[in-house]
Structure formats: C-alpha cells, structure tokens
Amino acid sequence: MKDLKSVKLISLLVFVLTAFSSCNLNSRQILAKRIKHMQQSSGNPVTIEEIKSAINKYDDEAKQVQMKNGKIGLWYKILGTRYIDRKMYGEALKCFQKALEFYPENPNLYYYTAVCAGYMSHAALDFDAVGNFEKKQNYLNLSESAYLRALQIDPRLTTALYGLGILYVFELDDCEKAVPYLERYLDIETRSIDGMFVLARAYYVTGEYDKAVSLYDKIIATSKSAEKRAEADANKRIVLDRY
C-alpha cells in the first residue's frame, strides 16, 4: 500500500515539474516575441542588413540637411550685403549673426558683423546721447569682439586689421591697442595711404612722434593725391610743433 502511494506521489511530482518547465518555455517564447515586436513597431533596425540600410538612408538625409543649411547660411550672407548696400545696418547685422549660426568659423562674417555693429553704435548715439549710452557701448563691444574673432580665425585678414585699428583710434579712444594691428596691416598693405594716416595718428596720440613724422614723410613721398600730401604735411607740422 505504501509502495503504491509512493508511486503516485512520484508521478505527481513529475507531472508538476514537467508542466512548470513547459510553462517557463512558453513564457520565454512569448517574451521574445514581444521584444521583437516592440523593436519592429518602433522602427528601429534589428538585423545587420537593416542596420546598414538605415545608416545609408539617414547618412544621405544628413547630407541633404547639411547642404540645405549651407544654402540658408549663404543666403543670409547675401541678404546682409544687400542691406549694407542700402545702408540698412541693423537688418544687415541680424543677417550676418544668423549666417554665423551656419558658418561659425567664417572670418568674413565676423568682419561684416563688426562693421554693422560699429555703424549701429552711431545710430544709438543719434537717438539719445544720454539714454542710449549703454546701447552704444554694447554695439562697440560687439564690434570689437567680432573683429578680434575674425583675426583669431584669420590673423592676416586685412579688412579686419584696418577696421579694428579704426575702431580703437576713433571710437574707443585706445590708440595704444590700435598700434600693433595697424602695423600688421601695413606690413601686408605696404602702400595703403589711409592706413598710414591712421597709424600716424595713433603714434602721435601715444607720444611716438618720430614714427608719426616718418609716416607723414612717407605719405608725402608716395601719395599721388595732392590733397593727401598737403594733409600729411599739415599733420607733420602739428606733430613737430608738439614735439
């Protein structure tokens, strides 16, 4: 009788274990199917072929987006120059700043930004000499930083060298800072009469009278303009009187 009970108990255990194992197998299969379904329904590639295909597809799309962005940046630059032609410097400034979002390493865009900011500083002054002083200074600071950034990217960008010299001499009243940039400018543009005038003024203000006189002499000797020669001679006399 006991043997019979033992046989029944063993048979029951085998049945339970078998059923339990079968249940775990089914559960794993169902879970795997659900994972695969979720991957497929989310649009994510699963197989090697699918992944390669997705890479090619989105790489092409990325190139198209890059090309479109490049065109947009170029159009903003062109629009900015059109505004400059019409002396609409505020609108031009916005365009160049927008173009920089697409071409953040373009020195010419920083140069144009600096020029427009310089002009806008005068506009701020014209509106209200007292109330807009802070606004004027902000434009001048923007102009300076844009020039410096342009020269950081391209140290030989002559337009930025000259523009920054003008800014320091005539706008920010800091001739000492202007000197090295104007000297570098004239190292490249050796015959620039305008550059000589500005640097000579910077020399005069900083007390380097000999250098100022030397530059005025060079203008007198090389300029084809009688008006500029006369101006240089008059400035030279002022320096000599001060000296």
Coordinates of C-alpha atoms in Angstrom, one line a residue:
M1 CA 0.0 0.0 0.0
K2 CA 2.9 2.3 0.9
D3 CA 4.6 1.4 -2.4
L4 CA 1.5 2.4 -4.3
K5 CA 1.3 5.7 -2.5
S6 CA 5.0 6.4 -3.3
V7 CA 4.5 5.6 -7.0
K8 CA 1.5 8.1 -7.1
L9 CA 3.5 10.8 -5.3
I10 CA 6.4 10.4 -7.7
S11 CA 4.1 10.5 -10.7
L12 CA 2.5 13.7 -9.4
L13 CA 5.9 15.4 -8.9
V14 CA 7.0 14.5 -12.4
F15 CA 3.8 16.0 -13.9
V16 CA 4.1 19.2 -11.9
L17 CA 7.8 19.7 -12.9
T18 CA 7.0 19.0 -16.5
A19 CA 4.1 21.4 -16.5
F20 CA 6.2 24.1 -14.8
S21 CA 9.1 23.7 -17.3
S22 CA 6.7 23.8 -20.2
C23 CA 5.1 27.0 -18.7
N24 CA 8.6 28.7 -18.4
L25 CA 9.4 27.7 -22.0
N26 CA 6.2 29.2 -23.3
S27 CA 6.7 32.4 -21.2
R28 CA 10.2 32.8 -22.6
Q29 CA 9.0 32.4 -26.2
I30 CA 6.1 34.9 -25.6
L31 CA 8.6 37.4 -24.1
A32 CA 11.0 37.0 -27.0
K33 CA 8.2 37.6 -29.5
R34 CA 7.0 40.7 -27.6
I35 CA 10.5 42.2 -27.6
K36 CA 10.9 41.5 -31.3
H37 CA 7.5 43.1 -32.0
M38 CA 8.4 46.1 -29.9
Q39 CA 11.6 46.6 -31.9
Q40 CA 9.9 46.3 -35.2
S41 CA 7.0 48.5 -34.3
S42 CA 9.3 51.3 -33.0
G43 CA 11.0 51.4 -36.4
N44 CA 14.5 50.5 -35.1
P45 CA 16.6 48.2 -37.3
V46 CA 17.2 44.8 -35.9
T47 CA 19.3 42.7 -38.3
I48 CA 22.7 43.6 -39.7
E49 CA 21.2 44.3 -43.1
E50 CA 18.5 46.5 -41.6
I51 CA 21.1 48.5 -39.6
K52 CA 23.3 49.0 -42.7
S53 CA 20.3 50.1 -44.7
A54 CA 19.3 52.6 -42.0
I55 CA 22.8 54.0 -41.9
N56 CA 22.9 54.6 -45.6
K57 CA 19.4 56.2 -45.6
Y58 CA 20.0 58.6 -42.7
D59 CA 23.5 59.4 -43.9
D60 CA 22.0 60.6 -47.2
E61 CA 19.4 62.6 -45.3
A62 CA 22.0 64.2 -43.1
K63 CA 24.0 65.3 -46.2
Q64 CA 20.8 66.8 -47.7
V65 CA 20.1 68.7 -44.5
Q66 CA 23.7 69.9 -44.4
M67 CA 23.5 71.2 -48.0
K68 CA 20.2 73.0 -47.2
N69 CA 21.7 74.6 -44.1
G70 CA 24.7 75.7 -46.2
K71 CA 22.5 77.4 -48.7
I72 CA 20.5 79.1 -46.0
G73 CA 23.6 80.5 -44.4
L74 CA 24.9 81.7 -47.8
W75 CA 21.5 83.4 -48.5
Y76 CA 21.7 85.2 -45.1
K77 CA 25.1 86.5 -46.0
I78 CA 24.0 87.7 -49.4
L79 CA 20.9 89.4 -47.9
G80 CA 23.1 91.1 -45.4
T81 CA 25.3 92.6 -48.1
R82 CA 22.2 93.8 -49.9
Y83 CA 21.2 95.6 -46.7
I84 CA 24.6 97.1 -46.4
D85 CA 24.3 98.5 -50.0
R86 CA 21.2 100.2 -48.8
K87 CA 22.8 101.3 -45.5
M88 CA 20.3 99.3 -43.5
Y89 CA 22.9 98.2 -41.0
G90 CA 20.5 97.0 -38.3
E91 CA 18.9 94.5 -40.7
A92 CA 22.3 93.6 -42.1
L93 CA 23.6 92.9 -38.6
K94 CA 20.8 90.5 -37.9
C95 CA 21.5 88.6 -41.2
F96 CA 25.2 88.2 -40.5
Q97 CA 24.6 87.0 -37.0
K98 CA 22.1 84.5 -38.4
A99 CA 24.6 83.4 -41.0
L100 CA 27.2 82.8 -38.3
E101 CA 24.8 80.1 -36.8
F102 CA 25.6 78.1 -40.0
Y103 CA 29.2 79.2 -40.6
P104 CA 30.7 79.9 -37.1
E105 CA 34.3 79.8 -38.4
N106 CA 33.9 82.2 -41.3
P107 CA 36.1 85.3 -40.6
N108 CA 34.4 87.5 -43.2
L109 CA 31.0 87.1 -41.4
Y110 CA 32.6 88.3 -38.2
Y111 CA 34.1 91.2 -40.1
Y112 CA 30.7 92.2 -41.6
T113 CA 29.2 91.8 -38.1
A114 CA 31.8 94.2 -36.7
V115 CA 31.2 96.8 -39.4
C116 CA 27.5 96.8 -38.9
A117 CA 27.8 97.0 -35.1
G118 CA 30.0 99.9 -35.5
Y119 CA 27.5 101.8 -37.6
M120 CA 24.7 100.9 -35.2
S121 CA 26.7 102.4 -32.4
H122 CA 26.3 105.8 -34.2
A123 CA 22.6 105.2 -34.6
A124 CA 22.2 104.6 -30.9
L125 CA 24.0 107.9 -30.2
D126 CA 21.8 109.8 -32.7
F127 CA 18.6 108.7 -30.9
D128 CA 19.5 109.9 -27.4
A129 CA 23.1 110.7 -26.4
V130 CA 22.4 110.1 -22.7
G131 CA 19.7 107.4 -22.6
N132 CA 21.3 105.2 -25.3
F133 CA 24.9 105.3 -24.0
E134 CA 24.7 101.8 -22.7
K135 CA 23.3 100.6 -26.0
K136 CA 26.0 102.4 -27.9
Q137 CA 28.7 100.8 -25.8
N138 CA 27.1 97.4 -26.3
Y139 CA 27.4 97.8 -30.1
L140 CA 31.0 98.9 -29.8
N141 CA 31.8 95.9 -27.6
L142 CA 30.2 93.7 -30.2
S143 CA 32.2 95.3 -33.0
E144 CA 35.5 94.8 -31.1
S145 CA 34.8 91.2 -30.2
A146 CA 33.7 90.4 -33.8
Y147 CA 36.9 91.9 -35.2
L148 CA 39.0 90.0 -32.7
R149 CA 37.3 86.8 -33.5
A150 CA 37.8 87.3 -37.3
L151 CA 41.5 87.8 -36.6
Q152 CA 41.7 84.8 -34.4
I153 CA 40.5 82.7 -37.3
D154 CA 42.5 84.6 -39.9
P155 CA 45.3 86.7 -38.5
R156 CA 46.1 88.2 -41.9
L157 CA 42.6 89.4 -42.7
T158 CA 43.5 93.0 -43.7
T159 CA 39.9 94.3 -43.6
A160 CA 39.6 93.3 -40.0
L161 CA 43.1 94.6 -39.1
Y162 CA 42.3 98.0 -40.5
G163 CA 38.7 98.0 -39.2
L164 CA 39.9 97.2 -35.7
G165 CA 42.5 100.0 -35.9
I166 CA 39.8 102.5 -36.9
L167 CA 37.6 101.3 -34.0
Y168 CA 40.3 101.7 -31.4
V169 CA 41.6 105.1 -32.7
F170 CA 38.3 106.9 -33.5
E171 CA 35.6 105.1 -31.4
L172 CA 37.1 103.5 -28.3
D173 CA 39.9 106.2 -27.9
D174 CA 42.5 103.5 -27.3
C175 CA 45.4 104.2 -29.7
E176 CA 47.8 102.0 -27.8
K177 CA 45.7 99.0 -28.7
A178 CA 45.4 100.1 -32.3
V179 CA 49.1 100.3 -33.0
P180 CA 50.0 96.6 -33.3
Y181 CA 47.0 95.9 -35.6
L182 CA 47.7 98.8 -37.8
E183 CA 51.4 97.9 -38.0
R184 CA 50.5 94.4 -39.0
Y185 CA 48.1 95.8 -41.6
L186 CA 50.8 98.0 -43.2
D187 CA 53.2 95.0 -43.2
I188 CA 50.7 93.5 -45.6
E189 CA 49.2 96.5 -47.3
T190 CA 52.5 98.4 -47.6
R191 CA 51.1 101.2 -49.9
S192 CA 47.9 101.9 -48.0
I193 CA 47.9 105.7 -47.6
D194 CA 44.8 105.6 -45.4
G195 CA 46.4 103.0 -43.2
M196 CA 49.5 105.3 -42.8
F197 CA 47.3 108.2 -41.8
V198 CA 45.5 106.2 -39.1
L199 CA 48.7 104.7 -37.7
A200 CA 50.5 108.1 -37.8
R201 CA 47.6 109.5 -35.7
A202 CA 48.0 106.6 -33.2
Y203 CA 51.7 107.2 -33.0
Y204 CA 51.0 110.9 -32.3
V205 CA 48.5 110.2 -29.6
T206 CA 50.8 107.7 -27.9
G207 CA 53.7 110.0 -28.0
E208 CA 55.8 108.3 -30.6
Y209 CA 56.4 111.5 -32.6
D210 CA 59.4 110.3 -34.6
K211 CA 57.4 107.4 -36.0
A212 CA 54.4 109.7 -36.8
V213 CA 56.7 112.1 -38.7
S214 CA 58.3 109.3 -40.6
L215 CA 54.9 108.0 -41.8
Y216 CA 53.8 111.5 -42.8
D217 CA 57.0 111.9 -44.8
K218 CA 56.3 108.6 -46.5
I219 CA 52.8 109.7 -47.4
I220 CA 54.2 113.0 -48.9
A221 CA 56.8 111.0 -50.9
T222 CA 54.5 108.3 -52.2
S223 CA 50.9 109.6 -52.5
K224 CA 49.7 110.6 -55.9
S225 CA 47.0 112.8 -54.3
A226 CA 48.0 116.4 -53.9
E227 CA 45.2 116.8 -51.3
K228 CA 46.6 113.9 -49.2
R229 CA 50.2 115.2 -49.5
A230 CA 49.0 118.6 -48.2
E231 CA 47.1 116.9 -45.3
A232 CA 50.1 114.8 -44.4
D233 CA 52.3 117.9 -44.5
A234 CA 49.9 119.8 -42.2
N235 CA 49.7 116.9 -39.8
K236 CA 53.5 116.6 -39.8
R237 CA 53.8 120.3 -38.8
I238 CA 51.4 119.7 -35.9
V239 CA 53.5 116.8 -34.7
L240 CA 56.7 118.8 -34.9
D241 CA 55.2 121.7 -33.0
R242 CA 54.1 119.3 -30.3
Y243 CA 57.4 117.5 -30.3

